[in-house]
Short mmCIF file of C-alpha atoms and ligand atoms in Angstrom, two decimals:
data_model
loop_
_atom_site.label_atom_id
_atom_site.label_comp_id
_atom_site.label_asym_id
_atom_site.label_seq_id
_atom_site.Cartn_x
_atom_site.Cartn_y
_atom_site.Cartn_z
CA UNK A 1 -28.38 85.91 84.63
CA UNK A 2 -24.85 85.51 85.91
CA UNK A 3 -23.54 84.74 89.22
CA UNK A 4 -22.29 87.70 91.36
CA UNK A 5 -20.48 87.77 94.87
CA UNK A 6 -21.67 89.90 97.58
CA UNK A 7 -20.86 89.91 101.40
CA UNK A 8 -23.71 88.86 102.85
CA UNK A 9 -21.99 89.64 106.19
CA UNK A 10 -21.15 93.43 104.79
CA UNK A 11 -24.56 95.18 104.05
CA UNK A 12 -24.22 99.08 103.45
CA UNK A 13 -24.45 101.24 107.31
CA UNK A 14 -27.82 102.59 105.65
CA UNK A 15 -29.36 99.47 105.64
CA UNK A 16 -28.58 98.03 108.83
CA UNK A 17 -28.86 101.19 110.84
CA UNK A 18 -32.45 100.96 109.21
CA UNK A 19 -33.14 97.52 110.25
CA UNK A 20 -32.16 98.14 113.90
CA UNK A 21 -34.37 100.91 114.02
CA UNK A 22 -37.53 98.90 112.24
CA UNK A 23 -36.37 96.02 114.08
CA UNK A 24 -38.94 95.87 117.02
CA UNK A 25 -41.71 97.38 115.03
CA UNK A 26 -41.35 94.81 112.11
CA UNK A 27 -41.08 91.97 114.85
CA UNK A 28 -44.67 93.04 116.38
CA UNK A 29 -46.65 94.02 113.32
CA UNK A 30 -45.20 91.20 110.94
CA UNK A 31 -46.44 92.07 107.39
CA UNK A 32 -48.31 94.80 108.67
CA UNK A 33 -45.53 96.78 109.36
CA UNK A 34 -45.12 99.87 106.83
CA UNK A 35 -41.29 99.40 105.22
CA UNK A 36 -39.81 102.63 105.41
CA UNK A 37 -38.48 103.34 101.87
CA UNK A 38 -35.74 105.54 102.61
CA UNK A 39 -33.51 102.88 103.89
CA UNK A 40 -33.27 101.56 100.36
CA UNK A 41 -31.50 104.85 99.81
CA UNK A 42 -28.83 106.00 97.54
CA UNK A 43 -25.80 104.17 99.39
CA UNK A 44 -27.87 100.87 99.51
CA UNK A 45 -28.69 101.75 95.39
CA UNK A 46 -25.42 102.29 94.95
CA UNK A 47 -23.54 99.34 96.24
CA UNK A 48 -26.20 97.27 94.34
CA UNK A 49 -25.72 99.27 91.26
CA UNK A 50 -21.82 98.69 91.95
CA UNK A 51 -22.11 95.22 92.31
CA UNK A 52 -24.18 94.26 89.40
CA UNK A 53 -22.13 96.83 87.22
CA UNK A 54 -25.40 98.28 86.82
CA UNK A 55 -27.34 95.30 85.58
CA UNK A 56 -30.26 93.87 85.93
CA UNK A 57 -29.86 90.60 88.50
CA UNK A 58 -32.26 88.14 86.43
CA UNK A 59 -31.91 89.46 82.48
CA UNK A 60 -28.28 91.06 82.15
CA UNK A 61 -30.34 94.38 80.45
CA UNK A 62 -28.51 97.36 81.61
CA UNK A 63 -30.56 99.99 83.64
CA UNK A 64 -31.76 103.20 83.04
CA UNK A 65 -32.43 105.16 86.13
CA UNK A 66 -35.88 105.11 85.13
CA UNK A 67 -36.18 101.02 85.35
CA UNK A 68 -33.77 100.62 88.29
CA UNK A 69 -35.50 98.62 91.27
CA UNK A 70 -34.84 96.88 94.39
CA UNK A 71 -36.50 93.55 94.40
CA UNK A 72 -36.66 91.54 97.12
CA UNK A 73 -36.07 87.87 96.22
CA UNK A 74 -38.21 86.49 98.97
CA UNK A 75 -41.31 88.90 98.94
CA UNK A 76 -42.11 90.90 101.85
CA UNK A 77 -45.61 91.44 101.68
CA UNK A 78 -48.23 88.86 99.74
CA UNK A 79 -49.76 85.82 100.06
CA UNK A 80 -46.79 84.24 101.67
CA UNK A 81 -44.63 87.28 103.38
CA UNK A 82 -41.29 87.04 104.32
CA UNK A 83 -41.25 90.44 105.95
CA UNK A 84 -38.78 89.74 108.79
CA UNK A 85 -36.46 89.54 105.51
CA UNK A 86 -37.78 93.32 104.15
CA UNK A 87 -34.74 94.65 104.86
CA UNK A 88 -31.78 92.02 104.74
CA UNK A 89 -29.13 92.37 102.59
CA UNK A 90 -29.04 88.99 100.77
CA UNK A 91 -32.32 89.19 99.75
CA UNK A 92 -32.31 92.52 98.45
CA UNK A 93 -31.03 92.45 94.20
CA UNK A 94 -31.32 95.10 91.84
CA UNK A 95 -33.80 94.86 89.09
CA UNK A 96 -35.41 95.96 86.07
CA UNK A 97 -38.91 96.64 85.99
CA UNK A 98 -40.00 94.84 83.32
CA UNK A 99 -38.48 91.44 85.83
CA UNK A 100 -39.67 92.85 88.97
CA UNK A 101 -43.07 93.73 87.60
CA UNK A 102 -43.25 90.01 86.29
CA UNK A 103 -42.10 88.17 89.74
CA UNK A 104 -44.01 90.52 91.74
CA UNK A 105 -45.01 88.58 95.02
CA UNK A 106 -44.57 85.44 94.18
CA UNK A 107 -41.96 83.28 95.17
CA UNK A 108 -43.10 79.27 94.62
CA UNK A 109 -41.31 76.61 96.95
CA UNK A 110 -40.89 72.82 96.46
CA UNK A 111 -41.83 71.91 100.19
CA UNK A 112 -45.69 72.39 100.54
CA UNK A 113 -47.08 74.99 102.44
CA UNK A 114 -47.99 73.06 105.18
CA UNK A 115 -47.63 69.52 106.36
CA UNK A 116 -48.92 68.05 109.71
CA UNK A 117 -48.52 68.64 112.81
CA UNK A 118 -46.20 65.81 113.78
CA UNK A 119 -44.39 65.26 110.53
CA UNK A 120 -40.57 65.52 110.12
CA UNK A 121 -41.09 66.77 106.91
CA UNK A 122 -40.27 70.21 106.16
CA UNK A 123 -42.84 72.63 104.97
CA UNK A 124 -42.47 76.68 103.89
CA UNK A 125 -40.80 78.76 106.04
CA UNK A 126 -43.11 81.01 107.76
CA UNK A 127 -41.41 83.00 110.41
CA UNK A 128 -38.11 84.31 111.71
CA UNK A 129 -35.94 82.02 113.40
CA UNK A 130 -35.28 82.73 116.66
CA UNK A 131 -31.89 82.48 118.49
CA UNK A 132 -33.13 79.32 121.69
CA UNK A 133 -34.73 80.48 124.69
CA UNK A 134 -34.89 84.33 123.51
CA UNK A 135 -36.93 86.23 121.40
CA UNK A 136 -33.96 87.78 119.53
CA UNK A 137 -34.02 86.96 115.77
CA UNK A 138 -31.19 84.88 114.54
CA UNK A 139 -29.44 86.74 111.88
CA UNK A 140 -27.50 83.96 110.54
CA UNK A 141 -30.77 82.22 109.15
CA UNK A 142 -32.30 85.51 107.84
CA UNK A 143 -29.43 84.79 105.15
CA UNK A 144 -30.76 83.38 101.77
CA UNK A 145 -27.59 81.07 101.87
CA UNK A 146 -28.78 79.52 105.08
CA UNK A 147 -29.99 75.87 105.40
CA UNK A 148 -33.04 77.22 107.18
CA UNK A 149 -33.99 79.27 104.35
CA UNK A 150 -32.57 76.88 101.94
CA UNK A 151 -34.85 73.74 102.97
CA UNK A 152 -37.67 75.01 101.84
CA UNK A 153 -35.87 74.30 98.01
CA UNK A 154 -36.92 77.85 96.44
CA UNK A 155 -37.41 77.88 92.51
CA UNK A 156 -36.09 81.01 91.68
CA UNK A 157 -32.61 81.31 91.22
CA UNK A 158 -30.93 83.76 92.95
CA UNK A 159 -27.64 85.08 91.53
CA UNK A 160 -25.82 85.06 94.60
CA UNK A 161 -25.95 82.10 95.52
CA UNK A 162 -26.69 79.97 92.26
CA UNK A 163 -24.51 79.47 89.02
CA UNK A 164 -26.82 79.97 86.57
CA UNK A 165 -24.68 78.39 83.89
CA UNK A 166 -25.92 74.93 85.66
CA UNK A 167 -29.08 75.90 85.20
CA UNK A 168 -29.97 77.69 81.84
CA UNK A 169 -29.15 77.34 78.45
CA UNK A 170 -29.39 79.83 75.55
CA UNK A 171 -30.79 78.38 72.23
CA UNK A 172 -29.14 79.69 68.72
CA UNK A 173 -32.46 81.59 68.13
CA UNK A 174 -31.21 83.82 71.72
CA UNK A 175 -34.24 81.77 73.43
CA UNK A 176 -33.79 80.30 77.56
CA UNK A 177 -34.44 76.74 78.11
CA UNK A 178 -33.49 74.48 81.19
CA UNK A 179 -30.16 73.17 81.04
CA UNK A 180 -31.36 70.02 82.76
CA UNK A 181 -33.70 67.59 81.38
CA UNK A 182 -36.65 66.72 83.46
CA UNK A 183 -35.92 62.68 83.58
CA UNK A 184 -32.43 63.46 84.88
CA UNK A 185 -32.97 65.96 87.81
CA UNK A 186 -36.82 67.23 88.67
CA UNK A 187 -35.76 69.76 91.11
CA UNK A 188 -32.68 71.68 88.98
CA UNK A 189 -35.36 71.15 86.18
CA UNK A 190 -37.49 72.96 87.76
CA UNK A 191 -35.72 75.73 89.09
CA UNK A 192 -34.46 76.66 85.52
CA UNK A 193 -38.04 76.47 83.85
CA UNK A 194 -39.73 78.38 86.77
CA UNK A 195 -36.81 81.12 86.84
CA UNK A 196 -37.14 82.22 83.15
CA UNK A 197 -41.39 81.76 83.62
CA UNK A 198 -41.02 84.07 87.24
CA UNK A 199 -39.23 86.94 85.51
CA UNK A 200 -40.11 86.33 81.80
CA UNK A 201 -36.72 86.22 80.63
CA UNK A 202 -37.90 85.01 77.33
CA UNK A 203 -39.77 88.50 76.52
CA UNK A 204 -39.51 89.03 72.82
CA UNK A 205 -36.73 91.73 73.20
CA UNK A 206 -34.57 89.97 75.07
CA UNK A 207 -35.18 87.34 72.58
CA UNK A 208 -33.89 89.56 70.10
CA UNK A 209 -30.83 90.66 71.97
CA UNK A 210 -29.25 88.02 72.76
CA UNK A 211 -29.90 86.53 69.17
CA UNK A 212 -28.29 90.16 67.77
CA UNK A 213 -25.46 89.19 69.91
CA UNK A 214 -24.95 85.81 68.36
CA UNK A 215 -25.39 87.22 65.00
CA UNK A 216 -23.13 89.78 65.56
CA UNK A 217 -20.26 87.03 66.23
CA UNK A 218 -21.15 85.23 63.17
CA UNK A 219 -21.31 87.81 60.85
CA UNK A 220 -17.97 89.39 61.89
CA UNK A 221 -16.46 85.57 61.74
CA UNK A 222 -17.76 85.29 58.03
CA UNK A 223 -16.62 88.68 57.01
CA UNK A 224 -13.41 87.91 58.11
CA UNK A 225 -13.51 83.98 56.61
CA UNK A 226 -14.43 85.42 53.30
CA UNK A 227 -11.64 88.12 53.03
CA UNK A 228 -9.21 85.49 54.28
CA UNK A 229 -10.22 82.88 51.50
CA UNK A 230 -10.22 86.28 48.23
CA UNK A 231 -6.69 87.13 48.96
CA UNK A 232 -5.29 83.42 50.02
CA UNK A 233 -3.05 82.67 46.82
CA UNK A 234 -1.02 86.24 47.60
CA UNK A 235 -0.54 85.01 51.57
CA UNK A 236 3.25 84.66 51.90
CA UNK A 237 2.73 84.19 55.73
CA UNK A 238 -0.53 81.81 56.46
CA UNK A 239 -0.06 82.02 60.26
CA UNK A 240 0.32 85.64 60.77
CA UNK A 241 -2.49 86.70 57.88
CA UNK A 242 -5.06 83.90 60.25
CA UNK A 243 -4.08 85.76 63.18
CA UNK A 244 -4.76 89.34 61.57
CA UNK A 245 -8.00 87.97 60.25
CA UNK A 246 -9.57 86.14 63.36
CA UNK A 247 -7.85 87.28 66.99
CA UNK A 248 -9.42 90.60 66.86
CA UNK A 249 -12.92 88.68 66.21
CA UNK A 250 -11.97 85.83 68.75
CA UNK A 251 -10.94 88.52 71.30
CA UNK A 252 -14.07 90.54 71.22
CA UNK A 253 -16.30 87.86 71.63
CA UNK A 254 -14.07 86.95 75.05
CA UNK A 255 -14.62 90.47 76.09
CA UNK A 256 -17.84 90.04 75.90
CA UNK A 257 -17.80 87.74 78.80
CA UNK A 258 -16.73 90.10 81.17
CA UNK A 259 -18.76 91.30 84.28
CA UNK A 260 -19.94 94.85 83.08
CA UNK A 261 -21.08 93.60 79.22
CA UNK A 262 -24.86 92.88 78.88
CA UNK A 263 -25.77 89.01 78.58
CA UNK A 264 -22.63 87.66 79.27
CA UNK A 265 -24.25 84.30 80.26
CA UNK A 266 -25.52 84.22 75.70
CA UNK A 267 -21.55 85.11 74.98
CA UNK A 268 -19.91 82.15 77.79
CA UNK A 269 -22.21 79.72 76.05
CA UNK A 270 -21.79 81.00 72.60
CA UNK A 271 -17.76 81.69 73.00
CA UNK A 272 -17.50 77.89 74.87
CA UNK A 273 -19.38 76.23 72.28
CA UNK A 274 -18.39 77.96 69.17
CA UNK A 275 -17.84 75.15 67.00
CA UNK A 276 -21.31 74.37 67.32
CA UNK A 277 -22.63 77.64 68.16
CA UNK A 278 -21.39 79.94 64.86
CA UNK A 279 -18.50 77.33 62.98
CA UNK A 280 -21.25 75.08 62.11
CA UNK A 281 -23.42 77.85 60.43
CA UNK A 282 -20.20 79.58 59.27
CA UNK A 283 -19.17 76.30 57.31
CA UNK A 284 -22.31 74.56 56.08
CA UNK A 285 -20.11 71.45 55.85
CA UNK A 286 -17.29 73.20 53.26
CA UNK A 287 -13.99 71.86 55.18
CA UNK A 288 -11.63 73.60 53.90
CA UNK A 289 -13.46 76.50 56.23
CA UNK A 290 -14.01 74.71 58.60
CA UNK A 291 -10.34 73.18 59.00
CA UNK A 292 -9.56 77.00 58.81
CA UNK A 293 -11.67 78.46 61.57
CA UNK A 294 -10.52 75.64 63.44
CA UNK A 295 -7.17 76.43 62.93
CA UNK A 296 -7.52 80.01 63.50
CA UNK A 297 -9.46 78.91 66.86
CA UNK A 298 -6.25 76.56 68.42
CA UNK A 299 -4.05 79.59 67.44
CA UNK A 300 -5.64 81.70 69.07
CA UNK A 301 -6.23 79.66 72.38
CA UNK A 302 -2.50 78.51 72.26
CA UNK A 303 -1.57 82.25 72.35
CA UNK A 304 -3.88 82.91 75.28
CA UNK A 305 -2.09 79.97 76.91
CA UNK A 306 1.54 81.93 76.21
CA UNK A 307 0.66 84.89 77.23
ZN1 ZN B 1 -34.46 92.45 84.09
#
């Protein structure tokens, strides 16, 4: 997961032409009402697609048409329906099947369902808010950033609103675990252990990707280390033969960070933690590699810096 920015205040024409004209139905029937799936159409696809640079919004996979859906983050129909929210723009994220198919309905709170009548406490949210003295919805808190929304302290992450690099850590074996520890904040806890148990984002093959991608770093770090070390008695210039070994490596692994690459959130912690990440296995305590790769690694961020 990774954090992306969308307008909440820009949805695609499609979308809210759509809602206007479901508006009044969806406001009598409630979850009753049948959402019309052509308003999800190709423009409202598309701008999603666009956004996520065709990702996935929980696991990072890239999308075949096949497996692209829209999910909507608070459910609009099951045991707790948000359906006033069916069609609202910050709810709506695109996503794989495999996650979808795994979150399905649910969407587990911290408040409790209900409390009584006359407590100050807050409980789920239930129903629309409504703008005072009217019956007209008030759009502002239909948005999943709002603090009426908000209050009811939802589990699931959601990437627009979230940084999931507070949140979720990825173990050298490519496996998600909280961030957080449980003693130090319940809540955040929480959130990160229910997110990757909601979606399953520790499915065996995304297990195996994101470990790939580690390996992949290592092994082209070691090829490189070992070639570096064979010819180092015929190196006239150290500095420059470091750089041709190790800035291509060092500079793919950044790319990997970027918006459009799959599990960029494995590469930021790999690529920010790289001593211990791949050094650490790269070395197995020899120092003369490891003063080397560490070397390599400040000559490389002090050209960044330059440039
Ligand atoms: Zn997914």
């Amino acid at each position: 997961m990774r954090r992306v920015n969308k307008d909440f205040n820009a949805p695609p024409d499609a979308l809210q032409r759509g809602f206007e004209d479901k508006k009044n139905d969806l406001l009598k029937r409630k979850s009753d009402h049948q959402f019309d799936g052509r308003i999800y159409n190709n423009a409202v696809k598309q701008e999603l697609r666009e956004i996520y640079h065709n990702k996935c919004a929980y696991c990072e996979s890239v999308m075949s048409d096949d497996a692209f859906t829209i999910e909507h983050y608070r459910p609009k129909k099951g045991s707790y329906s948000y359906y006033w929210l069916g069609y609202e723009w910050s709810n709506l994220l695109p996503v794989c099947e495999k996650c979808n198919n795994s979150k399905g309905d649910r969407f587990p709170v911290e408040v409790p369902s209900r409390v009584s009548k006359n407590s100050d406490k807050k409980s789920r949210v239930k129903a629309p808010l409504l703008l005072p003295n009217s019956s007209e919805l008030d759009i502002d808190a239909m948005k999943a950033d709002h603090p009426y929304l908000l209050g009811e302290k939802p589990y699931l992450l959601h990437p627009e609103i979230d940084e999931p690099k507070d949140f979720l850590y990825v173990k050298s074996n490519g496996e998600l675990a909280s961030q957080i520890e449980k003693e130090e904040n319940k809540y955040h806890y929480e959130r990160a252990d229910q997110t990757i148990s909601l979606t399953n984002l520790n499915r065996q093959i995304l297990i195996l990707n994101r470990r790939k991608l580690i390996e992949n770093f290592e092994n082209l770090i070691k090829t490189q280390t070992v070639i570096l070390l064979k010819e180092k008695d015929n190196q006239h210039d150290w500095d420059s033969s470091i750089k041709l070994a190790f800035f291509g490596v060092f500079g793919f692994i950044e790319n990997q960070l970027k918006d459009d690459q799959e599990y960029t959130l494995t590469a930021w912690r790999t690529w920010r933690d790289i001593k211990e990440t791949l050094f650490k296995a790269i070395c197995k305590d020899n120092q003369e590699i490891e003063q080397l790769l560490d070397y390599a690694l400040d000559l490389y961020k002090n050209s960044r810096r330059v440039g």
